[in-house]
Short mmCIF file of C-alpha atoms in Angstrom, two decimals:
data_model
loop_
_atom_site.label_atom_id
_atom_site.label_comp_id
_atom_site.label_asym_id
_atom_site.label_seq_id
_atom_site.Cartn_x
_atom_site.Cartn_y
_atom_site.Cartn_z
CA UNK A 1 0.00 0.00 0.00
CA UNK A 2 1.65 3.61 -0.86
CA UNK A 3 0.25 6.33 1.47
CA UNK A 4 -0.03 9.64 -0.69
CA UNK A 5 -1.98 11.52 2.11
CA UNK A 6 -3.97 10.76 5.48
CA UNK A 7 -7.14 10.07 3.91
CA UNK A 8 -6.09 8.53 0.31
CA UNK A 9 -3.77 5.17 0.27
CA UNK A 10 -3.04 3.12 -3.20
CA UNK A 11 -3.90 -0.34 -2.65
CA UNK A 12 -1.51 -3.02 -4.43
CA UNK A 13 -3.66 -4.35 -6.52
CA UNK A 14 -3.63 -0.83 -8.49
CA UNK A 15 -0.02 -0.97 -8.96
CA UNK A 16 1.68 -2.68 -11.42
CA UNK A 17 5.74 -2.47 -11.24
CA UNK A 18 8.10 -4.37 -14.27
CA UNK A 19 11.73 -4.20 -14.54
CA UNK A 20 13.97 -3.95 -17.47
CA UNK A 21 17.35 -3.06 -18.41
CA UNK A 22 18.70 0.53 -17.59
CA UNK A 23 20.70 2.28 -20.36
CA UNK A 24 23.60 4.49 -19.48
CA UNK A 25 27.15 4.13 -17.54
CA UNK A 26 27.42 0.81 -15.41
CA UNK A 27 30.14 -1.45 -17.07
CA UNK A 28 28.84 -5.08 -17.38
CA UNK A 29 26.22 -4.66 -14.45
CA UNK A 30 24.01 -2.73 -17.24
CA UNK A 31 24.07 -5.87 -19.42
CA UNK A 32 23.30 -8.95 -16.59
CA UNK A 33 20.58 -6.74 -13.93
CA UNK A 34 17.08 -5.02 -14.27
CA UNK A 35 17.45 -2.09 -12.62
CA UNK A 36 15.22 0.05 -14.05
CA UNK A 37 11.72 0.42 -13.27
CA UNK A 38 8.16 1.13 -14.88
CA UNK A 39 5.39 1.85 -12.30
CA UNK A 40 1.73 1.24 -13.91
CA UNK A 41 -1.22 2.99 -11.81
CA UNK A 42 -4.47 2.15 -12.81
CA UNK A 43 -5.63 5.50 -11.93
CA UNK A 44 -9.24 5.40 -14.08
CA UNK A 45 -10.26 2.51 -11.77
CA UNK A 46 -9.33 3.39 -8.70
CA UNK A 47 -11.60 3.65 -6.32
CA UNK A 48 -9.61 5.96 -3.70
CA UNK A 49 -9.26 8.92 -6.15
CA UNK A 50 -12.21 11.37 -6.42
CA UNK A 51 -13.44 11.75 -9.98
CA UNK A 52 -12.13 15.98 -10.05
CA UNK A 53 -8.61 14.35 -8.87
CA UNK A 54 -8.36 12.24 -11.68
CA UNK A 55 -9.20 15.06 -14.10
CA UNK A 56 -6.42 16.83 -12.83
CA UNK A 57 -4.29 13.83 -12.61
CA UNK A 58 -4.95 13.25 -16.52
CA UNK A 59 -3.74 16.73 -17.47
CA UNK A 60 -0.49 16.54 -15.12
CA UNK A 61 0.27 13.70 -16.36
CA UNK A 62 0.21 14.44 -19.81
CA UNK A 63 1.98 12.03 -21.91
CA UNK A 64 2.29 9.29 -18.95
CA UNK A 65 -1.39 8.48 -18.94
CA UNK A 66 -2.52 6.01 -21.01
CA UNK A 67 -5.73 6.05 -23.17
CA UNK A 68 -6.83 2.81 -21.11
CA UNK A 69 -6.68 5.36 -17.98
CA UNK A 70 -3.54 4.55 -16.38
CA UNK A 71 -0.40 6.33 -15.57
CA UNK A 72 3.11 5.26 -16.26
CA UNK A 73 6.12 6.20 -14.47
CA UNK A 74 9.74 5.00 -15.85
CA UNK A 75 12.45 5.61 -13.11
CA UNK A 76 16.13 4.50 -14.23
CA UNK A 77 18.27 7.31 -12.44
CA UNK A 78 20.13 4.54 -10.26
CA UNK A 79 22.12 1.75 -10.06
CA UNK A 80 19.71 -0.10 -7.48
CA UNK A 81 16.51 -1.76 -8.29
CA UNK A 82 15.24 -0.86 -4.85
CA UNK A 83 16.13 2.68 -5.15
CA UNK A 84 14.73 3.29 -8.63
CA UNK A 85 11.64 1.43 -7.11
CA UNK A 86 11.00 4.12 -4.37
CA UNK A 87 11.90 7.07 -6.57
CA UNK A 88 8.78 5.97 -8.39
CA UNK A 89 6.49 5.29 -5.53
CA UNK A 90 7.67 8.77 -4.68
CA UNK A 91 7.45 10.63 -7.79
CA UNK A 92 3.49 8.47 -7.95
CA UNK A 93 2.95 10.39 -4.57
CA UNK A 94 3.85 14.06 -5.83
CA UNK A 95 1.94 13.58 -8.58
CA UNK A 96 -0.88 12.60 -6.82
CA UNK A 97 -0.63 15.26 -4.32
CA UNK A 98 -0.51 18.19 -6.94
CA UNK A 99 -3.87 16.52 -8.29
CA UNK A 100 -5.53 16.84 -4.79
CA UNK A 101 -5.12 20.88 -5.01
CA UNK A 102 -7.69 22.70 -6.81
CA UNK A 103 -7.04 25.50 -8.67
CA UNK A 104 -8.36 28.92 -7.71
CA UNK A 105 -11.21 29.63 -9.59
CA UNK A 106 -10.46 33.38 -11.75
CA UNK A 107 -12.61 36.56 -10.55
CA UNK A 108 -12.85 38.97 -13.50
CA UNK A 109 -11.67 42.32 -12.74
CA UNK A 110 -12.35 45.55 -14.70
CA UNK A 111 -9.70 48.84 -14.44
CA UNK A 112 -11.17 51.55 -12.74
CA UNK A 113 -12.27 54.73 -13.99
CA UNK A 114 -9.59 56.71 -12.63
CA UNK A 115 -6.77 54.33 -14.30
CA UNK A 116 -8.30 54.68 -17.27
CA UNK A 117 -8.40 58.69 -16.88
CA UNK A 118 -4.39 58.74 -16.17
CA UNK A 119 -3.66 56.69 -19.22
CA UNK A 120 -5.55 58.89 -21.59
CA UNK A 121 -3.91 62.09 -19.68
CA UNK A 122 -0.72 60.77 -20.12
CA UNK A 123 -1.40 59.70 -23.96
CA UNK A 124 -2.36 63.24 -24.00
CA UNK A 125 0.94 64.73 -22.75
CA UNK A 126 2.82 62.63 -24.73
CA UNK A 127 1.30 63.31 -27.84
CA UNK A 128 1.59 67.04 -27.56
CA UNK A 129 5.43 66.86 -26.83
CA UNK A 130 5.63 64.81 -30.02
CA UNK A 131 3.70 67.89 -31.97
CA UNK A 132 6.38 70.25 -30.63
CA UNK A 133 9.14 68.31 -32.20
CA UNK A 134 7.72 69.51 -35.74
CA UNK A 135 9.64 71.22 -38.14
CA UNK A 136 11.12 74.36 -37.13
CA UNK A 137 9.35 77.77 -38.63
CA UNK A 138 11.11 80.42 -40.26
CA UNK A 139 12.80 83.29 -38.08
#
């Protein structure tokens, strides 16, 4: 079970964890162990995630969430299995967490009258210092 907050837990049974071979620097280790990790989360059918979370989820997730509805996380930034493993389960949690916060919904706001009155003003002043920059008369 991976705790993400107080109230909402992933059961087992919603992740699925596989392990291949990581790329990269490693010698002969790279060739013989399967350290890297992909972490599957059925998040469409899970039954601890809110239907406005996984909305949000989707959209964070981006190009990690499958069109069957789950999200896929591919951790190979170390040399350990069991290391790689938790970086998942952790970066799983963060993403989860940042789904749980709703954004703030956008009030409309209008300039006020007065704002408006400065800008023309200044237009104004700025216009007629332009005009005096015309050609210069005959003396």
């Amino acid at each position: 079970m991976l705790r993400v907050t107080d109230d909402i837990a992933i059961e087992d049974w919603e992740l699925t964890e596989s392990f291949v071979r990581s790329g990269g620097p490693g010698g002969q280790n790279v060739n013989k162990v399967n350290t890297a990790v992909e972490l599957r989360f059925e998040a469409e059918r899970s039954p601890n995630l809110p239907g406005p979370v996984k909305a949000r989820l989707r959209r964070l997730a981006g190009r990690r969430w499958t069109k069957d509805g789950a999200v896929i996380l591919q951790v190979s930034e170390e040399r350990s299995q069991a290391r790689n493993r938790e970086i998942a389960r952790e970066r799983l949690a963060e993403l989860i967490r940042r789904a749980l916060v709703a954004p703030k919904k956008r009030r409309p706001t209008r300039v006020s009258l007065n704002q408006k009155r400065k800008r023309v003003e200044a237009k104004k002043r700025r216009g007629e210092v332009k005009a005096l920059r015309g050609s210069v008369g005959e003396e």
